[in-house]
Coordinates of C-alpha atoms and ligand atoms in Angstrom, one line a residue:
M1 CA -0.1 -0.1 0.1
S2 CA 1.3 3.4 -0.8
K3 CA -0.4 5.1 2.0
S4 CA 1.9 6.9 4.7
L5 CA 1.2 5.3 8.0
D6 CA 1.4 7.1 11.6
S7 CA 4.4 5.7 12.9
T8 CA 2.8 6.0 16.4
R9 CA 0.2 3.3 15.8
S10 CA 0.5 -0.3 15.1
S11 CA -1.8 -1.2 12.1
K12 CA -3.8 -4.1 12.3
Q13 CA -4.7 -3.7 8.4
L14 CA -3.3 -6.1 5.8
S15 CA 0.1 -5.0 4.4
S16 CA 1.4 -5.8 0.7
D17 CA 3.6 -4.6 -2.0
M18 CA 0.7 -4.8 -4.1
N19 CA -0.5 -1.4 -5.8
W20 CA -3.8 -0.6 -4.0
K21 CA -5.3 -0.1 -7.3
E22 CA -4.5 -3.8 -8.4
N23 CA -7.3 -5.1 -5.6
I24 CA -10.1 -7.1 -7.2
V25 CA -12.9 -6.4 -4.8
Y26 CA -15.8 -8.9 -4.3
E27 CA -18.9 -7.5 -2.9
I28 CA -20.8 -9.8 -0.4
Y29 CA -24.4 -9.0 0.0
V30 CA -24.5 -10.3 3.6
R31 CA -28.0 -11.2 3.8
S32 CA -28.0 -13.2 0.7
F33 CA -24.7 -14.7 0.9
N34 CA -24.7 -17.6 3.2
D35 CA -26.9 -18.6 6.5
S36 CA -25.2 -20.4 9.2
D37 CA -28.1 -20.6 11.7
G38 CA -31.2 -21.6 9.7
D39 CA -33.1 -18.3 10.2
G40 CA -33.0 -17.8 6.4
I41 CA -30.7 -14.5 6.6
G42 CA -27.0 -14.6 5.9
D43 CA -24.8 -13.8 8.3
L44 CA -20.9 -13.3 9.3
P45 CA -20.6 -17.0 10.5
G46 CA -21.8 -17.9 7.2
I47 CA -19.2 -15.7 5.2
M48 CA -16.4 -17.6 7.4
E49 CA -17.6 -21.1 6.1
K50 CA -16.9 -19.7 2.7
V51 CA -13.7 -18.0 3.0
D52 CA -11.6 -20.7 1.2
Y53 CA -14.0 -20.2 -1.8
I54 CA -13.5 -16.5 -1.7
A55 CA -9.8 -17.2 -1.5
D56 CA -10.0 -19.7 -4.3
L57 CA -11.8 -17.1 -6.3
G58 CA -8.7 -15.1 -6.3
V59 CA -9.8 -11.9 -5.2
T60 CA -8.1 -9.5 -3.1
A61 CA -10.4 -7.6 -1.3
V62 CA -14.2 -8.3 -0.1
W63 CA -16.6 -5.5 0.7
L64 CA -19.4 -6.1 3.0
S65 CA -23.0 -4.5 2.5
P66 CA -23.7 -2.5 5.8
I67 CA -23.9 -5.1 8.7
F68 CA -24.8 -2.1 11.3
D69 CA -27.9 -2.8 13.6
S70 CA -30.9 -1.3 11.5
P71 CA -34.5 -1.7 11.5
N72 CA -33.8 -2.9 7.8
R73 CA -36.2 -0.9 5.7
D74 CA -33.4 -0.5 3.5
Y75 CA -31.5 -3.4 4.6
G76 CA -28.8 -1.8 6.7
Y77 CA -28.4 1.6 4.6
D78 CA -30.7 2.9 7.4
V79 CA -28.2 2.6 10.3
V80 CA -29.3 2.9 14.1
D81 CA -26.0 2.2 15.6
Y82 CA -22.6 2.6 13.6
R83 CA -20.6 0.8 16.2
K84 CA -23.0 -2.3 16.7
I85 CA -23.4 -5.3 14.4
H86 CA -26.9 -6.2 13.5
P87 CA -27.9 -9.4 15.9
E88 CA -29.1 -10.9 12.6
Y89 CA -25.6 -11.0 11.3
G90 CA -23.8 -12.3 14.4
T91 CA -21.5 -10.8 17.0
M92 CA -18.4 -8.6 17.2
E93 CA -16.5 -11.9 17.8
D94 CA -17.7 -13.2 14.5
F95 CA -16.6 -10.0 12.9
E96 CA -13.2 -10.1 14.5
N97 CA -12.8 -13.9 13.5
L98 CA -14.0 -12.9 9.8
I99 CA -11.2 -10.2 9.5
Q100 CA -8.6 -12.4 10.8
A101 CA -9.5 -15.2 8.5
L102 CA -9.4 -12.9 5.5
H103 CA -6.3 -11.4 6.4
D104 CA -4.8 -15.1 6.9
R105 CA -5.5 -15.3 3.3
Q106 CA -4.3 -12.2 2.3
I107 CA -7.7 -10.7 1.5
R108 CA -8.8 -7.6 2.7
L109 CA -12.2 -6.5 4.3
I110 CA -13.9 -3.2 2.9
M111 CA -16.8 -2.2 5.2
E112 CA -19.8 0.1 4.0
I113 CA -20.1 3.5 5.7
V114 CA -23.5 5.2 5.4
P115 CA -22.6 8.9 6.0
N116 CA -25.3 10.9 4.6
H117 CA -28.2 9.5 6.7
T118 CA -29.2 7.3 9.6
S119 CA -32.2 5.6 10.3
S120 CA -35.2 7.6 12.0
D121 CA -35.1 5.1 14.7
H122 CA -31.4 6.5 15.3
P123 CA -31.1 7.9 18.8
W124 CA -29.8 10.8 17.3
F125 CA -32.7 11.5 15.3
Q126 CA -35.2 10.4 18.2
E127 CA -33.5 13.2 20.3
S128 CA -33.5 15.6 17.3
L129 CA -37.6 15.2 17.1
K130 CA -38.0 15.9 20.9
S131 CA -37.7 19.8 20.6
K132 CA -36.2 22.6 18.4
S133 CA -33.8 23.2 21.0
S134 CA -32.8 19.6 21.5
P135 CA -28.7 19.5 21.3
Y136 CA -29.4 17.0 18.6
R137 CA -31.8 19.2 16.6
D138 CA -28.7 20.4 14.5
Y139 CA -27.5 16.8 13.6
Y140 CA -30.3 16.5 11.0
I141 CA -31.7 19.3 8.7
W142 CA -34.8 21.1 9.8
R143 CA -36.6 24.0 8.0
A144 CA -40.0 25.5 8.4
G145 CA -42.4 25.2 5.4
D146 CA -44.0 28.1 3.8
E147 CA -47.0 30.3 4.8
K148 CA -49.2 28.2 3.0
G149 CA -48.2 25.0 4.5
N150 CA -46.0 23.5 1.9
P151 CA -42.7 22.0 2.1
P152 CA -39.5 24.0 2.3
N153 CA -39.0 23.3 -1.3
N154 CA -40.1 21.1 -4.4
W155 CA -37.6 18.5 -4.4
T156 CA -38.5 14.7 -4.7
S157 CA -36.7 12.2 -2.9
F158 CA -35.1 9.0 -4.7
L159 CA -38.1 7.4 -3.5
G160 CA -40.6 9.8 -5.3
D161 CA -42.1 11.4 -2.4
S162 CA -41.4 15.0 -1.2
S163 CA -37.6 15.3 0.3
W164 CA -39.3 16.9 3.1
E165 CA -41.4 15.2 6.0
K166 CA -43.1 17.2 8.3
D167 CA -43.0 16.6 12.1
E168 CA -46.3 17.4 13.6
E169 CA -45.1 18.2 17.1
T170 CA -42.6 20.9 16.1
G171 CA -44.2 22.0 13.0
E172 CA -41.1 21.9 11.0
Y173 CA -39.6 19.5 8.2
Y174 CA -36.7 17.5 8.0
L175 CA -34.9 16.6 4.8
H176 CA -34.6 13.0 3.3
T177 CA -33.0 12.7 0.0
Y178 CA -33.5 8.8 0.5
A179 CA -36.5 7.4 2.4
K180 CA -38.3 9.5 4.7
H181 CA -37.2 6.9 7.5
Q182 CA -33.5 7.9 6.4
P183 CA -33.4 11.6 7.5
D184 CA -30.0 13.3 6.2
L185 CA -27.7 14.3 8.7
N186 CA -26.5 17.8 8.6
W187 CA -22.7 17.6 7.6
E188 CA -22.6 21.5 8.3
N189 CA -22.6 20.4 11.7
P190 CA -18.7 19.8 12.9
K191 CA -20.2 17.4 15.5
V192 CA -21.9 15.5 13.0
R193 CA -18.7 14.9 10.8
Q194 CA -16.9 13.9 14.2
E195 CA -19.2 11.4 15.2
I196 CA -18.9 9.9 11.4
A197 CA -15.2 10.0 11.8
Q198 CA -14.9 8.4 14.9
A199 CA -17.2 5.4 14.0
M200 CA -15.0 4.7 10.8
E201 CA -12.0 4.8 13.5
F202 CA -13.7 2.4 15.6
W203 CA -13.7 -0.4 12.7
L204 CA -10.3 0.5 11.4
E205 CA -8.8 0.3 14.7
K206 CA -10.4 -3.5 14.3
G207 CA -8.2 -3.9 11.4
T208 CA -10.9 -2.7 8.5
D209 CA -8.8 -2.2 5.1
G210 CA -11.1 0.3 4.0
F211 CA -14.6 1.9 3.1
R212 CA -17.0 1.8 0.5
V213 CA -18.4 5.3 1.1
D214 CA -22.1 5.2 0.5
T215 CA -23.6 8.1 -1.6
A216 CA -20.0 9.8 -1.2
N217 CA -21.0 13.0 -3.2
V218 CA -24.3 14.1 -1.5
L219 CA -23.1 15.1 1.9
S220 CA -23.2 19.1 1.0
K221 CA -26.3 20.7 0.3
D222 CA -27.1 24.2 -1.2
M223 CA -28.1 25.3 2.1
S224 CA -30.6 28.1 0.7
F225 CA -32.7 25.2 -0.6
P226 CA -33.9 26.8 -3.8
D227 CA -36.5 25.0 -5.7
T228 CA -35.9 23.1 -8.8
E229 CA -37.4 23.8 -12.1
D230 CA -37.1 20.0 -13.1
T231 CA -40.7 19.4 -12.1
E232 CA -40.7 16.4 -14.6
R233 CA -38.4 14.4 -13.1
I234 CA -39.8 11.6 -10.6
Q235 CA -37.2 10.7 -8.4
G236 CA -34.3 13.2 -6.6
S237 CA -35.4 16.0 -8.7
G238 CA -33.1 18.2 -5.9
E239 CA -30.0 16.5 -7.3
P240 CA -28.2 19.5 -8.8
F241 CA -28.5 21.2 -5.4
Y242 CA -26.5 18.6 -3.5
K243 CA -24.7 16.0 -5.8
N244 CA -21.1 17.5 -5.5
G245 CA -22.5 20.2 -3.3
P246 CA -20.4 23.3 -2.4
R247 CA -18.3 22.2 0.7
I248 CA -18.0 18.3 -0.6
H249 CA -14.4 18.3 -1.3
E250 CA -13.7 20.2 2.1
Y251 CA -15.7 17.5 3.8
L252 CA -13.9 14.6 2.1
R253 CA -10.6 16.2 2.5
E254 CA -11.2 16.5 6.4
M255 CA -12.2 12.8 6.6
H256 CA -9.2 11.9 4.5
D257 CA -7.0 13.9 6.8
S258 CA -8.4 13.2 10.0
V259 CA -9.1 9.3 9.5
F260 CA -7.9 7.7 6.0
S261 CA -4.6 9.3 5.9
K262 CA -3.8 7.4 9.2
Y263 CA -4.4 4.0 7.9
P264 CA -3.1 1.7 4.7
I265 CA -6.6 1.5 3.4
F266 CA -8.3 2.3 0.3
T267 CA -11.7 4.1 -0.1
M268 CA -14.3 4.0 -2.7
G269 CA -16.8 6.2 -3.3
E270 CA -20.2 5.9 -4.4
A271 CA -21.0 8.8 -6.6
S272 CA -23.8 9.4 -9.7
Q273 CA -23.8 12.5 -11.6
V274 CA -20.3 13.2 -11.8
E275 CA -18.3 14.1 -14.7
L276 CA -14.4 13.7 -15.2
E277 CA -13.7 16.9 -13.6
D278 CA -15.6 15.8 -10.4
V279 CA -13.8 12.3 -10.3
E280 CA -10.6 14.1 -10.9
K281 CA -11.2 16.2 -7.7
Y282 CA -12.3 13.4 -5.8
T283 CA -9.5 11.0 -6.5
L284 CA -6.3 12.8 -7.6
P285 CA -4.1 11.5 -5.0
N286 CA -2.4 14.9 -4.3
R287 CA -6.1 16.4 -3.1
G288 CA -6.3 13.7 -0.3
E289 CA -10.2 13.0 -0.6
L290 CA -11.0 9.6 -1.9
D291 CA -9.1 6.8 -3.7
L292 CA -11.6 5.8 -6.3
I293 CA -15.1 6.6 -7.5
L294 CA -17.2 3.7 -8.3
M295 CA -18.4 4.2 -11.9
I296 CA -22.2 3.8 -12.1
E297 CA -22.9 4.7 -15.6
A298 CA -22.5 1.5 -17.2
S299 CA -25.1 -0.3 -15.0
K300 CA -27.7 2.6 -15.5
I301 CA -27.4 2.5 -19.6
C302 CA -30.8 1.4 -19.9
D303 CA -32.6 3.9 -17.6
E304 CA -34.5 6.9 -18.9
S305 CA -33.4 10.2 -17.4
N306 CA -36.6 11.3 -15.8
D307 CA -37.8 7.9 -14.4
M308 CA -35.2 5.4 -14.1
W309 CA -37.9 2.9 -13.7
Q310 CA -38.6 3.3 -17.4
S311 CA -36.1 1.3 -19.7
K312 CA -34.6 2.0 -23.0
P313 CA -32.6 -0.6 -25.0
W314 CA -29.1 -0.3 -24.7
E315 CA -26.5 0.1 -27.5
L316 CA -23.0 -1.1 -27.6
S317 CA -21.7 2.4 -29.0
H318 CA -23.1 4.0 -26.2
L319 CA -21.1 1.3 -23.7
K320 CA -18.2 2.1 -25.6
D321 CA -18.6 5.9 -25.3
I322 CA -19.1 5.4 -21.5
M323 CA -16.0 3.2 -21.1
R324 CA -14.0 5.8 -23.6
K325 CA -14.7 8.7 -21.3
W326 CA -13.9 6.6 -17.8
L327 CA -10.9 4.6 -19.2
K328 CA -9.3 6.8 -21.7
D329 CA -10.2 10.5 -21.1
L330 CA -9.7 10.6 -17.2
H331 CA -6.6 12.1 -16.0
N332 CA -4.2 9.1 -15.7
E333 CA -3.8 9.6 -11.7
A334 CA -7.7 9.6 -11.2
W335 CA -9.1 6.4 -10.5
I336 CA -12.4 4.5 -10.7
G337 CA -13.6 1.1 -9.7
M338 CA -15.3 -0.7 -12.5
Y339 CA -18.6 -2.7 -12.0
L340 CA -21.2 -3.8 -14.1
S341 CA -23.7 -5.3 -11.1
N342 CA -24.1 -4.8 -7.6
H343 CA -26.9 -4.8 -5.0
D344 CA -28.4 -1.7 -6.4
H345 CA -29.2 -3.0 -10.4
V346 CA -30.3 -5.8 -12.1
R347 CA -28.0 -8.8 -12.8
M348 CA -25.3 -8.1 -15.9
V349 CA -25.7 -11.1 -17.5
S350 CA -29.5 -10.5 -18.1
Y351 CA -28.8 -7.1 -19.1
L352 CA -25.8 -6.8 -21.0
G353 CA -25.7 -10.5 -21.9
D354 CA -28.4 -13.2 -22.8
D355 CA -29.7 -15.2 -19.8
E356 CA -31.4 -17.8 -22.1
Q357 CA -29.7 -19.5 -24.8
Y358 CA -26.3 -17.9 -24.6
R359 CA -26.3 -17.6 -20.5
E360 CA -23.1 -19.5 -19.9
Q361 CA -21.3 -17.9 -23.1
S362 CA -22.3 -14.4 -22.4
A363 CA -21.4 -14.7 -19.0
K364 CA -17.8 -15.9 -19.8
M365 CA -17.8 -12.9 -22.4
L366 CA -18.6 -10.3 -19.7
A367 CA -16.2 -11.8 -17.1
V368 CA -13.4 -11.3 -19.7
F369 CA -14.8 -7.7 -20.2
L370 CA -14.8 -6.9 -16.4
M371 CA -11.5 -8.6 -15.8
T372 CA -9.5 -6.6 -18.6
L373 CA -10.8 -3.1 -18.0
R374 CA -8.8 -0.4 -16.6
G375 CA -9.7 0.4 -13.0
T376 CA -10.5 -1.2 -9.9
P377 CA -12.9 -4.2 -10.6
N378 CA -16.0 -5.2 -8.4
L379 CA -17.8 -8.2 -8.7
L380 CA -21.1 -9.0 -7.1
Q381 CA -21.5 -12.5 -5.4
G382 CA -23.2 -14.9 -7.9
E383 CA -21.6 -13.0 -10.8
E384 CA -18.8 -15.5 -11.0
L385 CA -21.5 -18.3 -11.7
G386 CA -23.4 -16.1 -14.0
M387 CA -26.4 -15.9 -11.8
T388 CA -29.4 -14.3 -13.5
N389 CA -32.3 -12.0 -12.7
A390 CA -35.3 -13.4 -11.1
H391 CA -37.5 -13.9 -13.7
F392 CA -40.1 -15.8 -11.4
F393 CA -40.7 -12.7 -9.5
N394 CA -44.5 -12.3 -10.8
S395 CA -46.1 -10.0 -8.0
I396 CA -45.4 -7.1 -6.0
D397 CA -45.7 -9.4 -3.1
D398 CA -42.0 -10.9 -4.3
I399 CA -40.4 -7.3 -3.9
K400 CA -38.7 -6.5 -0.6
E401 CA -36.7 -3.6 -1.7
Q402 CA -37.8 -0.2 -0.6
Q403 CA -37.5 1.9 -4.0
A404 CA -39.6 -0.5 -6.0
L405 CA -42.2 -0.7 -3.6
A406 CA -42.5 3.1 -3.3
Y407 CA -42.5 3.9 -6.9
Y408 CA -45.6 1.1 -7.1
H409 CA -47.4 2.8 -4.5
L410 CA -46.7 6.2 -6.0
M411 CA -47.7 5.4 -9.2
V412 CA -50.3 3.2 -8.8
D413 CA -52.0 4.3 -5.6
E414 CA -51.1 8.0 -6.1
R415 CA -51.1 8.8 -9.7
G416 CA -53.9 6.3 -10.6
E417 CA -51.3 4.9 -13.5
D418 CA -52.2 1.1 -14.7
P419 CA -51.2 -1.3 -12.3
E420 CA -50.2 -3.9 -14.9
T421 CA -47.7 -1.5 -16.7
I422 CA -46.2 -0.1 -13.5
L423 CA -45.8 -3.8 -12.2
R424 CA -43.9 -5.0 -15.3
R425 CA -41.4 -2.0 -14.9
V426 CA -41.2 -2.9 -11.3
L427 CA -40.7 -6.5 -12.0
H428 CA -38.1 -5.7 -14.6
K429 CA -35.6 -3.6 -12.8
N430 CA -36.1 -3.9 -8.9
R431 CA -32.6 -4.4 -7.0
D432 CA -34.0 -7.7 -5.8
H433 CA -32.7 -9.4 -8.8
S434 CA -29.3 -9.1 -7.4
R435 CA -30.0 -10.0 -3.9
T436 CA -31.6 -13.4 -4.3
P437 CA -29.8 -15.8 -2.1
M438 CA -26.2 -17.0 -3.3
Q439 CA -26.6 -20.5 -5.2
W440 CA -24.3 -22.6 -3.7
N441 CA -25.9 -26.2 -4.8
D442 CA -28.9 -27.3 -6.5
E443 CA -30.9 -28.0 -3.2
E444 CA -34.2 -26.5 -2.1
G445 CA -32.4 -24.0 0.3
A446 CA -29.5 -23.7 -2.7
G447 CA -27.2 -24.5 0.1
F448 CA -27.7 -20.8 1.5
T449 CA -30.1 -22.0 4.3
T450 CA -31.8 -24.9 5.8
G451 CA -34.6 -22.5 6.8
K452 CA -37.1 -20.4 5.1
P453 CA -35.0 -17.7 3.1
W454 CA -35.8 -14.2 3.5
Q455 CA -36.1 -13.7 -0.4
R456 CA -36.9 -16.2 -2.7
I457 CA -34.2 -18.4 -4.3
N458 CA -34.2 -18.5 -8.1
P459 CA -35.3 -21.8 -9.1
N460 CA -32.5 -22.0 -11.7
R461 CA -30.2 -23.1 -8.7
E462 CA -30.7 -26.7 -10.3
E463 CA -28.6 -25.4 -13.4
I464 CA -26.8 -22.5 -11.9
N465 CA -24.9 -23.3 -8.7
A466 CA -21.4 -23.3 -7.2
K467 CA -21.1 -26.9 -6.6
Q468 CA -22.0 -28.0 -9.8
Q469 CA -19.5 -25.3 -11.2
E470 CA -16.7 -26.6 -9.1
E471 CA -16.6 -29.5 -10.6
D472 CA -16.6 -28.4 -14.3
P473 CA -13.3 -27.2 -15.7
N474 CA -15.5 -25.2 -18.2
S475 CA -17.5 -23.4 -16.1
V476 CA -18.2 -19.7 -15.8
L477 CA -16.5 -20.1 -12.2
D478 CA -13.6 -21.6 -13.8
L479 CA -13.2 -18.8 -16.2
Y480 CA -13.7 -16.1 -13.3
R481 CA -10.8 -17.9 -11.6
R482 CA -8.6 -17.8 -14.5
M483 CA -9.6 -14.2 -15.4
I484 CA -8.8 -12.9 -11.8
A485 CA -5.4 -14.8 -11.8
L486 CA -4.6 -13.2 -15.4
R487 CA -5.1 -9.9 -13.9
R488 CA -3.3 -10.5 -10.8
E489 CA -0.5 -11.4 -12.7
H490 CA -0.3 -8.8 -15.1
P491 CA -0.6 -5.1 -13.9
V492 CA -1.1 -3.9 -17.3
M493 CA -4.9 -5.1 -17.0
T494 CA -5.4 -2.7 -14.0
L495 CA -3.0 0.1 -14.7
G496 CA -2.3 -0.2 -18.5
T497 CA -3.6 2.5 -21.2
Y498 CA -6.8 1.5 -22.7
E499 CA -7.1 2.0 -26.5
P500 CA -10.5 1.0 -28.1
I501 CA -10.7 0.2 -31.9
L502 CA -13.7 -0.8 -33.9
D503 CA -15.5 2.3 -32.6
D504 CA -18.3 2.0 -34.9
H505 CA -18.8 -1.7 -35.0
E506 CA -22.3 -2.9 -33.8
H507 CA -21.4 -6.1 -32.5
I508 CA -17.6 -6.1 -31.6
Y509 CA -16.1 -4.4 -28.7
A510 CA -12.0 -4.3 -29.1
Y511 CA -9.4 -2.6 -27.2
F512 CA -5.8 -2.8 -26.5
R513 CA -4.2 -2.5 -23.1
E514 CA -0.6 -1.7 -22.9
N515 CA 2.2 -0.7 -20.5
E516 CA 5.9 -0.2 -21.1
Q517 CA 6.3 -4.0 -20.9
E518 CA 3.2 -5.6 -22.3
R519 CA 0.7 -5.1 -25.2
W520 CA -2.6 -7.1 -25.0
L521 CA -5.5 -7.1 -27.6
V522 CA -9.0 -8.0 -26.4
V523 CA -11.9 -8.7 -28.8
L524 CA -15.6 -9.6 -27.5
N525 CA -18.5 -10.2 -29.4
F526 CA -21.2 -8.7 -27.6
S527 CA -24.2 -10.2 -29.5
R528 CA -26.4 -13.4 -29.9
T529 CA -25.2 -13.6 -33.6
A530 CA -22.1 -14.6 -35.2
T531 CA -20.2 -11.6 -36.5
V532 CA -17.0 -10.8 -38.7
F533 CA -14.2 -9.6 -37.5
E534 CA -11.9 -7.8 -40.3
Y535 CA -8.4 -7.1 -39.7
S536 CA -6.6 -3.9 -40.7
S537 CA -3.3 -4.4 -42.0
D538 CA -2.0 -3.0 -38.6
I539 CA -3.8 -5.2 -36.5
A540 CA -2.9 -8.5 -38.7
A541 CA 0.6 -7.5 -38.4
E542 CA 0.4 -7.3 -34.5
L543 CA -1.7 -10.4 -34.4
R544 CA 1.0 -12.4 -36.5
H545 CA 3.0 -11.8 -33.3
A546 CA 0.3 -12.8 -30.7
E547 CA -0.5 -15.6 -28.6
C548 CA -4.2 -16.1 -27.8
I549 CA -4.2 -16.7 -23.8
V550 CA -7.7 -16.9 -22.8
C551 CA -10.3 -17.9 -25.9
S552 CA -13.7 -19.0 -26.4
D553 CA -13.0 -20.8 -29.5
E554 CA -9.8 -22.0 -31.1
W555 CA -8.0 -19.0 -33.1
N556 CA -6.6 -19.8 -36.5
I557 CA -3.7 -17.9 -37.5
D558 CA -4.3 -18.8 -41.1
D559 CA -7.6 -16.5 -40.9
L560 CA -4.9 -13.3 -41.2
N561 CA -4.3 -14.2 -44.4
E562 CA -8.3 -14.3 -45.1
G563 CA -8.4 -10.8 -43.7
Q564 CA -11.2 -11.9 -41.3
S565 CA -12.3 -14.0 -38.7
K566 CA -15.9 -15.3 -37.6
L567 CA -16.6 -14.5 -34.2
Q568 CA -19.3 -16.8 -32.6
P569 CA -22.0 -15.3 -30.4
Y570 CA -20.3 -13.9 -27.3
A571 CA -16.9 -14.9 -28.3
Y572 CA -14.0 -13.5 -26.3
Y573 CA -10.1 -13.4 -27.5
V574 CA -7.6 -12.2 -25.1
F575 CA -4.3 -11.9 -27.2
R576 CA -1.0 -11.0 -25.6
I577 CA 1.3 -9.5 -28.3
K578 CA 4.7 -10.8 -28.5
E579 CA 7.5 -8.6 -29.2
N580 CA 8.6 -8.7 -33.1
Ligands
GLC601 C1 -26.7 3.7 -2.0 C2 -26.8 2.0 -1.8 C3 -28.1 1.9 -1.8 C4 -29.1 2.7 -0.9 C5 -28.9 3.9 -0.9 C6 -29.1 4.7 0.5 O1 -27.0 3.9 -3.3 O2 -26.0 1.6 -2.7 O3 -28.3 0.2 -1.6 O4 -30.4 2.2 -0.8 O5 -27.4 4.3 -0.9 O6 -28.5 4.8 1.5

């Protein structure tokens, strides 16, 4: 790790010579990973049982979804105690055992910190509610409504209701950019910043190797709270007034200087609505803020801008544009985390791939894609098996996540829209697709639980499960392991330049990765039809000296004389170009 260490402390973090950027992060959505006690909910001892599986995968870090005590309306993103583990997930001892077991295997533990809001059940908020003069009043953002009894402004929350909730007792409104049971903390108040800093130190002292900072770029608001003119937008219409807000860099620098810089850790900021210059500001090392921004754009490629529940078809040219921006145009010392799936989106094989006829093949192609991109990759549990969306969800009762339920309620009950249309949208895009339990084997509980799972298990556990793939040398899992090993062996995959070619090709996505020592070419067919790869003379000249290191089909060097190769549906080729 390249960070300076305060010599007065003995650090419990994992040390290594690897550049921190070369981490490969595995997201564990704890609730759905592995249940050790039969209550149907994943837990820390459950993760402990799988540390060897995680080590065999080859990842260097795991990121745990929030494990703090929470009423679970947003499954841990509504915190009631930043220092207490939710009893459903285990005890502090379980946590300490897990961190030790991971460190023993050279795997870092990244925790989630949720700094923008707490649960409305948090004692700070309960105190804040008591009176306008409560010492905790200023921990949150309270404002009076207007003379006509309207909220302080017209912003909508990310759940689509007003961003302001009235407290009848004191007559004032509090701000919630997310759900009304997730009141926003007031980052203008230094005591709030200190509380969060101390909570982070608490976990760092236990050896935590870093944080995913939830909604990292929304902490600073335009405190004049102007109305938005964007009244068409359903969710988060106030965004321009708090994304990358006026004091955000000051706050992050303070966090960095008072906490992050004292430990050899890395921090990943969740941030949407960021442009190149924002990410540069957040991550250029000399600024001392965050280490990387998780690049969200690819996973939102089919969202309509005014209503994220409405989809548009995605296009390869758009995906290429997104990648060009973040992998090529970004200042080379600024840094991003790359992911295609996480707990907030649908599963990548079902949306960038084809989860029917070509499920296995497209999952493999996407594995090659993710593992050959510049940046620090994050993969979601189950992605390494090619787990799919939950096509078996068929009623609103199957959905557990609050954003989807809020949207359904808003559109159907309040706006009187057609329930069938809204249900279709919600079933298509809800976040539960990525949260169905991990499929360890083909049994009824998928090896995830012996009890009743908190969320339904995908019936395709019979074909898609870890046990079966462990035994199959050609499985998606096996390819992930090989790609992760390749990436670890060749820093060019993380740090090298990214040079796309064939920009206008509708099906083929191809790019060079290069550093001073090595040059690689990746060629992917992003479609369910076979397509032709035509070699320009330059590429043919390079490929005469190439070795195909990972290929879906045998590559025939004679094709170079023909000037073209036929690529099968979802074909993938990773070539190492040898010196002349
Ligand atoms: C982030 C989390 C998401 C959560 C939201 C509110 O976007 O990834 O799961 O609901 O923040 O905390």
